[in-house]
């Protein structure tokens, strides 16, 4: 199974979404999981972004793996910032024991980085793909072929939307705990 994961931050809460699918070209998800976790306010620390987000990504992978074997995790961000300089995705790959491929799909290039630009949907702005546990050129081709007419593939956007929807400050709209898991 492939899973696209995204993490969003709300005041004193973190929302993690995972969208699972079988083939890179799938138009719809096979499962969706959203977890809203209460957290204490922590200031962002430049240069160690991964420390803030990595625990939530690991939890999302573990939750999905309770029912499905995850082969590849797609993160919103970079796997490698520059040659030999790990980004969030490389840290995730390492934390998963290098047992699963991790593909990073970023909306912005990293200065002097080596991400592969992927243009989709007629947009002049590319996505930037990096990978660990998979050839990055193969990962770029797979991202290019993902479903959807827009720059951001359908299921990557779905993960982003699910996480953003649950960051609502209105408690009647917020979901607490594990929700939305469907098979």
mmCIF file with all atom_site columns, C-alpha atoms in Angstrom:
data_model
loop_
_atom_site.group_PDB
_atom_site.id
_atom_site.type_symbol
_atom_site.label_atom_id
_atom_site.label_alt_id
_atom_site.label_comp_id
_atom_site.label_asym_id
_atom_site.label_entity_id
_atom_site.label_seq_id
_atom_site.pdbx_PDB_ins_code
_atom_site.Cartn_x
_atom_site.Cartn_y
_atom_site.Cartn_z
_atom_site.occupancy
_atom_site.B_iso_or_equiv
_atom_site.pdbx_formal_charge
_atom_site.auth_seq_id
_atom_site.auth_comp_id
_atom_site.auth_asym_id
_atom_site.auth_atom_id
_atom_site.pdbx_PDB_model_num
ATOM 1   C CA . UNK A 1 1   ? 0.000   0.000  0.000   1.00 0.00 ? 1   UNK A CA 1
ATOM 2   C CA . UNK A 1 2   ? 1.035   3.571  -0.667  1.00 0.00 ? 2   UNK A CA 1
ATOM 3   C CA . UNK A 1 3   ? 0.172   6.267  1.850   1.00 0.00 ? 3   UNK A CA 1
ATOM 4   C CA . UNK A 1 4   ? 0.274   10.013 1.491   1.00 0.00 ? 4   UNK A CA 1
ATOM 5   C CA . UNK A 1 5   ? 0.716   11.719 4.850   1.00 0.00 ? 5   UNK A CA 1
ATOM 6   C CA . UNK A 1 6   ? 0.349   15.322 5.887   1.00 0.00 ? 6   UNK A CA 1
ATOM 7   C CA . UNK A 1 7   ? 0.659   17.146 9.188   1.00 0.00 ? 7   UNK A CA 1
ATOM 8   C CA . UNK A 1 8   ? -1.002  20.468 9.990   1.00 0.00 ? 8   UNK A CA 1
ATOM 9   C CA . UNK A 1 9   ? -0.783  22.572 13.094  1.00 0.00 ? 9   UNK A CA 1
ATOM 10  C CA . UNK A 1 10  ? -3.569  24.295 14.994  1.00 0.00 ? 10  UNK A CA 1
ATOM 11  C CA . UNK A 1 11  ? -3.378  26.136 18.275  1.00 0.00 ? 11  UNK A CA 1
ATOM 12  C CA . UNK A 1 12  ? -2.289  23.474 20.782  1.00 0.00 ? 12  UNK A CA 1
ATOM 13  C CA . UNK A 1 13  ? -3.139  20.632 18.405  1.00 0.00 ? 13  UNK A CA 1
ATOM 14  C CA . UNK A 1 14  ? -1.535  18.695 15.598  1.00 0.00 ? 14  UNK A CA 1
ATOM 15  C CA . UNK A 1 15  ? -3.607  16.994 12.918  1.00 0.00 ? 15  UNK A CA 1
ATOM 16  C CA . UNK A 1 16  ? -2.110  14.101 10.971  1.00 0.00 ? 16  UNK A CA 1
ATOM 17  C CA . UNK A 1 17  ? -3.833  12.658 7.918   1.00 0.00 ? 17  UNK A CA 1
ATOM 18  C CA . UNK A 1 18  ? -2.977  9.488  6.022   1.00 0.00 ? 18  UNK A CA 1
ATOM 19  C CA . UNK A 1 19  ? -4.549  8.549  2.697   1.00 0.00 ? 19  UNK A CA 1
ATOM 20  C CA . UNK A 1 20  ? -3.933  5.006  1.491   1.00 0.00 ? 20  UNK A CA 1
ATOM 21  C CA . UNK A 1 21  ? -4.116  3.668  -2.047  1.00 0.00 ? 21  UNK A CA 1
ATOM 22  C CA . UNK A 1 22  ? -2.858  0.690  -4.016  1.00 0.00 ? 22  UNK A CA 1
ATOM 23  C CA . UNK A 1 23  ? -1.610  2.094  -7.336  1.00 0.00 ? 23  UNK A CA 1
ATOM 24  C CA . UNK A 1 24  ? 0.104   5.391  -8.055  1.00 0.00 ? 24  UNK A CA 1
ATOM 25  C CA . UNK A 1 25  ? -2.596  6.244  -10.586 1.00 0.00 ? 25  UNK A CA 1
ATOM 26  C CA . UNK A 1 26  ? -5.575  5.543  -8.277  1.00 0.00 ? 26  UNK A CA 1
ATOM 27  C CA . UNK A 1 27  ? -8.195  8.326  -8.353  1.00 0.00 ? 27  UNK A CA 1
ATOM 28  C CA . UNK A 1 28  ? -9.653  7.522  -4.920  1.00 0.00 ? 28  UNK A CA 1
ATOM 29  C CA . UNK A 1 29  ? -8.340  6.400  -1.583  1.00 0.00 ? 29  UNK A CA 1
ATOM 30  C CA . UNK A 1 30  ? -8.727  2.947  -0.141  1.00 0.00 ? 30  UNK A CA 1
ATOM 31  C CA . UNK A 1 31  ? -8.458  4.257  3.412   1.00 0.00 ? 31  UNK A CA 1
ATOM 32  C CA . UNK A 1 32  ? -8.309  7.562  5.207   1.00 0.00 ? 32  UNK A CA 1
ATOM 33  C CA . UNK A 1 33  ? -7.156  8.198  8.739   1.00 0.00 ? 33  UNK A CA 1
ATOM 34  C CA . UNK A 1 34  ? -7.149  11.471 10.650  1.00 0.00 ? 34  UNK A CA 1
ATOM 35  C CA . UNK A 1 35  ? -5.729  11.914 14.123  1.00 0.00 ? 35  UNK A CA 1
ATOM 36  C CA . UNK A 1 36  ? -5.948  15.155 16.098  1.00 0.00 ? 36  UNK A CA 1
ATOM 37  C CA . UNK A 1 37  ? -3.504  15.270 18.981  1.00 0.00 ? 37  UNK A CA 1
ATOM 38  C CA . UNK A 1 38  ? -3.435  17.867 21.738  1.00 0.00 ? 38  UNK A CA 1
ATOM 39  C CA . UNK A 1 39  ? 0.057   19.247 22.255  1.00 0.00 ? 39  UNK A CA 1
ATOM 40  C CA . UNK A 1 40  ? 1.727   21.907 24.315  1.00 0.00 ? 40  UNK A CA 1
ATOM 41  C CA . UNK A 1 41  ? 2.912   24.983 22.465  1.00 0.00 ? 41  UNK A CA 1
ATOM 42  C CA . UNK A 1 42  ? 6.400   24.419 21.158  1.00 0.00 ? 42  UNK A CA 1
ATOM 43  C CA . UNK A 1 43  ? 8.327   27.048 19.296  1.00 0.00 ? 43  UNK A CA 1
ATOM 44  C CA . UNK A 1 44  ? 9.564   26.146 15.844  1.00 0.00 ? 44  UNK A CA 1
ATOM 45  C CA . UNK A 1 45  ? 13.300  25.502 15.899  1.00 0.00 ? 45  UNK A CA 1
ATOM 46  C CA . UNK A 1 46  ? 15.038  26.416 12.636  1.00 0.00 ? 46  UNK A CA 1
ATOM 47  C CA . UNK A 1 47  ? 17.079  23.562 11.210  1.00 0.00 ? 47  UNK A CA 1
ATOM 48  C CA . UNK A 1 48  ? 15.313  20.801 13.140  1.00 0.00 ? 48  UNK A CA 1
ATOM 49  C CA . UNK A 1 49  ? 11.839  20.894 11.598  1.00 0.00 ? 49  UNK A CA 1
ATOM 50  C CA . UNK A 1 50  ? 11.866  17.105 11.411  1.00 0.00 ? 50  UNK A CA 1
ATOM 51  C CA . UNK A 1 51  ? 11.892  16.799 15.217  1.00 0.00 ? 51  UNK A CA 1
ATOM 52  C CA . UNK A 1 52  ? 8.528   18.541 15.337  1.00 0.00 ? 52  UNK A CA 1
ATOM 53  C CA . UNK A 1 53  ? 6.805   16.508 12.625  1.00 0.00 ? 53  UNK A CA 1
ATOM 54  C CA . UNK A 1 54  ? 8.508   13.086 12.624  1.00 0.00 ? 54  UNK A CA 1
ATOM 55  C CA . UNK A 1 55  ? 6.695   11.574 15.652  1.00 0.00 ? 55  UNK A CA 1
ATOM 56  C CA . UNK A 1 56  ? 3.304   12.293 14.076  1.00 0.00 ? 56  UNK A CA 1
ATOM 57  C CA . UNK A 1 57  ? 4.329   10.752 10.743  1.00 0.00 ? 57  UNK A CA 1
ATOM 58  C CA . UNK A 1 58  ? 5.594   7.634  12.511  1.00 0.00 ? 58  UNK A CA 1
ATOM 59  C CA . UNK A 1 59  ? 2.293   7.345  14.362  1.00 0.00 ? 59  UNK A CA 1
ATOM 60  C CA . UNK A 1 60  ? 0.368   7.649  11.076  1.00 0.00 ? 60  UNK A CA 1
ATOM 61  C CA . UNK A 1 61  ? 2.404   4.884  9.451   1.00 0.00 ? 61  UNK A CA 1
ATOM 62  C CA . UNK A 1 62  ? 1.985   2.651  12.520  1.00 0.00 ? 62  UNK A CA 1
ATOM 63  C CA . UNK A 1 63  ? -1.777  3.225  12.545  1.00 0.00 ? 63  UNK A CA 1
ATOM 64  C CA . UNK A 1 64  ? -2.141  2.211  8.900   1.00 0.00 ? 64  UNK A CA 1
ATOM 65  C CA . UNK A 1 65  ? 0.155   -0.773 9.407   1.00 0.00 ? 65  UNK A CA 1
ATOM 66  C CA . UNK A 1 66  ? -2.235  -2.191 11.985  1.00 0.00 ? 66  UNK A CA 1
ATOM 67  C CA . UNK A 1 67  ? -4.306  -3.331 8.990   1.00 0.00 ? 67  UNK A CA 1
ATOM 68  C CA . UNK A 1 68  ? -2.175  -2.945 5.852   1.00 0.00 ? 68  UNK A CA 1
ATOM 69  C CA . UNK A 1 69  ? 1.413   -3.408 4.748   1.00 0.00 ? 69  UNK A CA 1
ATOM 70  C CA . UNK A 1 70  ? 2.828   -0.016 3.803   1.00 0.00 ? 70  UNK A CA 1
ATOM 71  C CA . UNK A 1 71  ? 5.404   -0.129 1.005   1.00 0.00 ? 71  UNK A CA 1
ATOM 72  C CA . UNK A 1 72  ? 5.849   3.573  0.261   1.00 0.00 ? 72  UNK A CA 1
ATOM 73  C CA . UNK A 1 73  ? 5.177   6.742  2.230   1.00 0.00 ? 73  UNK A CA 1
ATOM 74  C CA . UNK A 1 74  ? 4.705   10.028 0.365   1.00 0.00 ? 74  UNK A CA 1
ATOM 75  C CA . UNK A 1 75  ? 5.457   13.119 2.423   1.00 0.00 ? 75  UNK A CA 1
ATOM 76  C CA . UNK A 1 76  ? 4.674   16.758 1.802   1.00 0.00 ? 76  UNK A CA 1
ATOM 77  C CA . UNK A 1 77  ? 8.252   18.013 1.737   1.00 0.00 ? 77  UNK A CA 1
ATOM 78  C CA . UNK A 1 78  ? 11.769  17.026 0.837   1.00 0.00 ? 78  UNK A CA 1
ATOM 79  C CA . UNK A 1 79  ? 13.493  13.721 1.504   1.00 0.00 ? 79  UNK A CA 1
ATOM 80  C CA . UNK A 1 80  ? 16.876  15.278 0.743   1.00 0.00 ? 80  UNK A CA 1
ATOM 81  C CA . UNK A 1 81  ? 17.597  18.977 1.021   1.00 0.00 ? 81  UNK A CA 1
ATOM 82  C CA . UNK A 1 82  ? 20.925  18.727 -0.794  1.00 0.00 ? 82  UNK A CA 1
ATOM 83  C CA . UNK A 1 83  ? 23.300  15.842 -1.554  1.00 0.00 ? 83  UNK A CA 1
ATOM 84  C CA . UNK A 1 84  ? 23.871  14.064 1.745   1.00 0.00 ? 84  UNK A CA 1
ATOM 85  C CA . UNK A 1 85  ? 21.764  16.540 3.735   1.00 0.00 ? 85  UNK A CA 1
ATOM 86  C CA . UNK A 1 86  ? 18.651  14.793 5.052   1.00 0.00 ? 86  UNK A CA 1
ATOM 87  C CA . UNK A 1 87  ? 15.253  16.414 5.073   1.00 0.00 ? 87  UNK A CA 1
ATOM 88  C CA . UNK A 1 88  ? 12.091  15.254 6.806   1.00 0.00 ? 88  UNK A CA 1
ATOM 89  C CA . UNK A 1 89  ? 11.637  12.324 4.410   1.00 0.00 ? 89  UNK A CA 1
ATOM 90  C CA . UNK A 1 90  ? 15.163  10.973 4.942   1.00 0.00 ? 90  UNK A CA 1
ATOM 91  C CA . UNK A 1 91  ? 14.657  11.173 8.711   1.00 0.00 ? 91  UNK A CA 1
ATOM 92  C CA . UNK A 1 92  ? 11.397  9.244  8.299   1.00 0.00 ? 92  UNK A CA 1
ATOM 93  C CA . UNK A 1 93  ? 13.103  6.652  6.080   1.00 0.00 ? 93  UNK A CA 1
ATOM 94  C CA . UNK A 1 94  ? 15.787  6.163  8.724   1.00 0.00 ? 94  UNK A CA 1
ATOM 95  C CA . UNK A 1 95  ? 13.255  5.978  11.575  1.00 0.00 ? 95  UNK A CA 1
ATOM 96  C CA . UNK A 1 96  ? 11.337  3.292  9.641   1.00 0.00 ? 96  UNK A CA 1
ATOM 97  C CA . UNK A 1 97  ? 14.513  1.222  9.510   1.00 0.00 ? 97  UNK A CA 1
ATOM 98  C CA . UNK A 1 98  ? 14.961  1.801  5.764   1.00 0.00 ? 98  UNK A CA 1
ATOM 99  C CA . UNK A 1 99  ? 12.215  -0.813 5.200   1.00 0.00 ? 99  UNK A CA 1
ATOM 100 C CA . UNK A 1 100 ? 9.869   1.427  3.204   1.00 0.00 ? 100 UNK A CA 1
ATOM 101 C CA . UNK A 1 101 ? 10.497  3.804  0.368   1.00 0.00 ? 101 UNK A CA 1
ATOM 102 C CA . UNK A 1 102 ? 9.836   7.451  1.180   1.00 0.00 ? 102 UNK A CA 1
ATOM 103 C CA . UNK A 1 103 ? 9.024   9.896  -1.601  1.00 0.00 ? 103 UNK A CA 1
ATOM 104 C CA . UNK A 1 104 ? 9.054   13.617 -0.945  1.00 0.00 ? 104 UNK A CA 1
ATOM 105 C CA . UNK A 1 105 ? 6.828   15.919 -2.990  1.00 0.00 ? 105 UNK A CA 1
ATOM 106 C CA . UNK A 1 106 ? 7.550   19.558 -2.206  1.00 0.00 ? 106 UNK A CA 1
ATOM 107 C CA . UNK A 1 107 ? 5.845   22.632 -3.596  1.00 0.00 ? 107 UNK A CA 1
ATOM 108 C CA . UNK A 1 108 ? 9.007   24.732 -3.411  1.00 0.00 ? 108 UNK A CA 1
ATOM 109 C CA . UNK A 1 109 ? 12.604  24.019 -4.327  1.00 0.00 ? 109 UNK A CA 1
ATOM 110 C CA . UNK A 1 110 ? 15.278  23.943 -1.665  1.00 0.00 ? 110 UNK A CA 1
ATOM 111 C CA . UNK A 1 111 ? 18.182  26.303 -2.383  1.00 0.00 ? 111 UNK A CA 1
ATOM 112 C CA . UNK A 1 112 ? 20.968  24.409 -4.168  1.00 0.00 ? 112 UNK A CA 1
ATOM 113 C CA . UNK A 1 113 ? 18.975  21.215 -3.761  1.00 0.00 ? 113 UNK A CA 1
ATOM 114 C CA . UNK A 1 114 ? 18.905  18.321 -6.194  1.00 0.00 ? 114 UNK A CA 1
ATOM 115 C CA . UNK A 1 115 ? 15.160  17.621 -6.333  1.00 0.00 ? 115 UNK A CA 1
ATOM 116 C CA . UNK A 1 116 ? 13.711  16.547 -9.652  1.00 0.00 ? 116 UNK A CA 1
ATOM 117 C CA . UNK A 1 117 ? 11.176  19.058 -10.995 1.00 0.00 ? 117 UNK A CA 1
ATOM 118 C CA . UNK A 1 118 ? 7.876   17.513 -12.086 1.00 0.00 ? 118 UNK A CA 1
ATOM 119 C CA . UNK A 1 119 ? 5.386   19.540 -14.076 1.00 0.00 ? 119 UNK A CA 1
ATOM 120 C CA . UNK A 1 120 ? 1.755   18.468 -13.981 1.00 0.00 ? 120 UNK A CA 1
ATOM 121 C CA . UNK A 1 121 ? -1.592  19.851 -14.984 1.00 0.00 ? 121 UNK A CA 1
ATOM 122 C CA . UNK A 1 122 ? -0.371  22.546 -17.309 1.00 0.00 ? 122 UNK A CA 1
ATOM 123 C CA . UNK A 1 123 ? 1.027   24.546 -14.411 1.00 0.00 ? 123 UNK A CA 1
ATOM 124 C CA . UNK A 1 124 ? 4.271   26.318 -15.104 1.00 0.00 ? 124 UNK A CA 1
ATOM 125 C CA . UNK A 1 125 ? 5.280   25.714 -11.497 1.00 0.00 ? 125 UNK A CA 1
ATOM 126 C CA . UNK A 1 126 ? 6.782   22.295 -10.858 1.00 0.00 ? 126 UNK A CA 1
ATOM 127 C CA . UNK A 1 127 ? 6.624   20.041 -7.850  1.00 0.00 ? 127 UNK A CA 1
ATOM 128 C CA . UNK A 1 128 ? 10.013  18.925 -6.520  1.00 0.00 ? 128 UNK A CA 1
ATOM 129 C CA . UNK A 1 129 ? 10.522  15.196 -5.960  1.00 0.00 ? 129 UNK A CA 1
ATOM 130 C CA . UNK A 1 130 ? 13.190  13.451 -3.889  1.00 0.00 ? 130 UNK A CA 1
ATOM 131 C CA . UNK A 1 131 ? 13.282  9.879  -2.604  1.00 0.00 ? 131 UNK A CA 1
ATOM 132 C CA . UNK A 1 132 ? 14.943  7.363  -0.306  1.00 0.00 ? 132 UNK A CA 1
ATOM 133 C CA . UNK A 1 133 ? 14.666  3.616  -0.863  1.00 0.00 ? 133 UNK A CA 1
ATOM 134 C CA . UNK A 1 134 ? 13.664  4.234  -4.485  1.00 0.00 ? 134 UNK A CA 1
ATOM 135 C CA . UNK A 1 135 ? 15.399  5.715  -7.498  1.00 0.00 ? 135 UNK A CA 1
ATOM 136 C CA . UNK A 1 136 ? 14.481  9.431  -7.462  1.00 0.00 ? 136 UNK A CA 1
ATOM 137 C CA . UNK A 1 137 ? 13.933  9.512  -11.234 1.00 0.00 ? 137 UNK A CA 1
ATOM 138 C CA . UNK A 1 138 ? 11.499  6.593  -10.929 1.00 0.00 ? 138 UNK A CA 1
ATOM 139 C CA . UNK A 1 139 ? 9.755   8.407  -8.052  1.00 0.00 ? 139 UNK A CA 1
ATOM 140 C CA . UNK A 1 140 ? 9.445   11.544 -10.209 1.00 0.00 ? 140 UNK A CA 1
ATOM 141 C CA . UNK A 1 141 ? 7.861   9.525  -13.036 1.00 0.00 ? 141 UNK A CA 1
ATOM 142 C CA . UNK A 1 142 ? 5.403   7.921  -10.609 1.00 0.00 ? 142 UNK A CA 1
ATOM 143 C CA . UNK A 1 143 ? 4.406   11.312 -9.175  1.00 0.00 ? 143 UNK A CA 1
ATOM 144 C CA . UNK A 1 144 ? 4.012   12.688 -12.707 1.00 0.00 ? 144 UNK A CA 1
ATOM 145 C CA . UNK A 1 145 ? 1.565   9.861  -13.517 1.00 0.00 ? 145 UNK A CA 1
ATOM 146 C CA . UNK A 1 146 ? -0.526  10.217 -10.360 1.00 0.00 ? 146 UNK A CA 1
ATOM 147 C CA . UNK A 1 147 ? -4.216  10.913 -10.859 1.00 0.00 ? 147 UNK A CA 1
ATOM 148 C CA . UNK A 1 148 ? -5.513  14.430 -11.214 1.00 0.00 ? 148 UNK A CA 1
ATOM 149 C CA . UNK A 1 149 ? -5.633  17.321 -13.652 1.00 0.00 ? 149 UNK A CA 1
ATOM 150 C CA . UNK A 1 150 ? -3.836  19.795 -11.397 1.00 0.00 ? 150 UNK A CA 1
ATOM 151 C CA . UNK A 1 151 ? -0.304  20.480 -10.241 1.00 0.00 ? 151 UNK A CA 1
ATOM 152 C CA . UNK A 1 152 ? -0.890  18.593 -6.989  1.00 0.00 ? 152 UNK A CA 1
ATOM 153 C CA . UNK A 1 153 ? -2.084  14.982 -7.513  1.00 0.00 ? 153 UNK A CA 1
ATOM 154 C CA . UNK A 1 154 ? -5.597  14.159 -6.284  1.00 0.00 ? 154 UNK A CA 1
ATOM 155 C CA . UNK A 1 155 ? -4.640  11.920 -3.363  1.00 0.00 ? 155 UNK A CA 1
ATOM 156 C CA . UNK A 1 156 ? -1.834  14.187 -2.133  1.00 0.00 ? 156 UNK A CA 1
ATOM 157 C CA . UNK A 1 157 ? -4.323  17.031 -2.112  1.00 0.00 ? 157 UNK A CA 1
ATOM 158 C CA . UNK A 1 158 ? -6.797  14.803 -0.263  1.00 0.00 ? 158 UNK A CA 1
ATOM 159 C CA . UNK A 1 159 ? -4.296  14.214 2.560   1.00 0.00 ? 159 UNK A CA 1
ATOM 160 C CA . UNK A 1 160 ? -3.616  17.955 2.746   1.00 0.00 ? 160 UNK A CA 1
ATOM 161 C CA . UNK A 1 161 ? -7.342  18.778 2.754   1.00 0.00 ? 161 UNK A CA 1
ATOM 162 C CA . UNK A 1 162 ? -8.152  16.232 5.467   1.00 0.00 ? 162 UNK A CA 1
ATOM 163 C CA . UNK A 1 163 ? -5.467  17.605 7.766   1.00 0.00 ? 163 UNK A CA 1
ATOM 164 C CA . UNK A 1 164 ? -6.418  21.235 7.123   1.00 0.00 ? 164 UNK A CA 1
ATOM 165 C CA . UNK A 1 165 ? -10.132 20.623 7.654   1.00 0.00 ? 165 UNK A CA 1
ATOM 166 C CA . UNK A 1 166 ? -9.481  19.244 11.132  1.00 0.00 ? 166 UNK A CA 1
ATOM 167 C CA . UNK A 1 167 ? -7.385  22.194 12.295  1.00 0.00 ? 167 UNK A CA 1
ATOM 168 C CA . UNK A 1 168 ? -10.543 24.302 12.591  1.00 0.00 ? 168 UNK A CA 1
ATOM 169 C CA . UNK A 1 169 ? -10.525 26.406 15.766  1.00 0.00 ? 169 UNK A CA 1
ATOM 170 C CA . UNK A 1 170 ? -14.271 25.826 16.204  1.00 0.00 ? 170 UNK A CA 1
ATOM 171 C CA . UNK A 1 171 ? -14.495 22.814 18.555  1.00 0.00 ? 171 UNK A CA 1
ATOM 172 C CA . UNK A 1 172 ? -17.729 21.685 16.917  1.00 0.00 ? 172 UNK A CA 1
ATOM 173 C CA . UNK A 1 173 ? -15.755 21.129 13.711  1.00 0.00 ? 173 UNK A CA 1
ATOM 174 C CA . UNK A 1 174 ? -12.681 19.579 15.304  1.00 0.00 ? 174 UNK A CA 1
ATOM 175 C CA . UNK A 1 175 ? -12.351 15.838 15.578  1.00 0.00 ? 175 UNK A CA 1
ATOM 176 C CA . UNK A 1 176 ? -10.656 14.451 18.634  1.00 0.00 ? 176 UNK A CA 1
ATOM 177 C CA . UNK A 1 177 ? -8.833  11.152 18.532  1.00 0.00 ? 177 UNK A CA 1
ATOM 178 C CA . UNK A 1 178 ? -8.716  8.624  15.729  1.00 0.00 ? 178 UNK A CA 1
ATOM 179 C CA . UNK A 1 179 ? -11.402 9.229  13.148  1.00 0.00 ? 179 UNK A CA 1
ATOM 180 C CA . UNK A 1 180 ? -12.348 8.636  9.579   1.00 0.00 ? 180 UNK A CA 1
ATOM 181 C CA . UNK A 1 181 ? -10.606 5.322  9.092   1.00 0.00 ? 181 UNK A CA 1
ATOM 182 C CA . UNK A 1 182 ? -12.293 3.556  6.239   1.00 0.00 ? 182 UNK A CA 1
ATOM 183 C CA . UNK A 1 183 ? -11.462 0.468  4.247   1.00 0.00 ? 183 UNK A CA 1
#
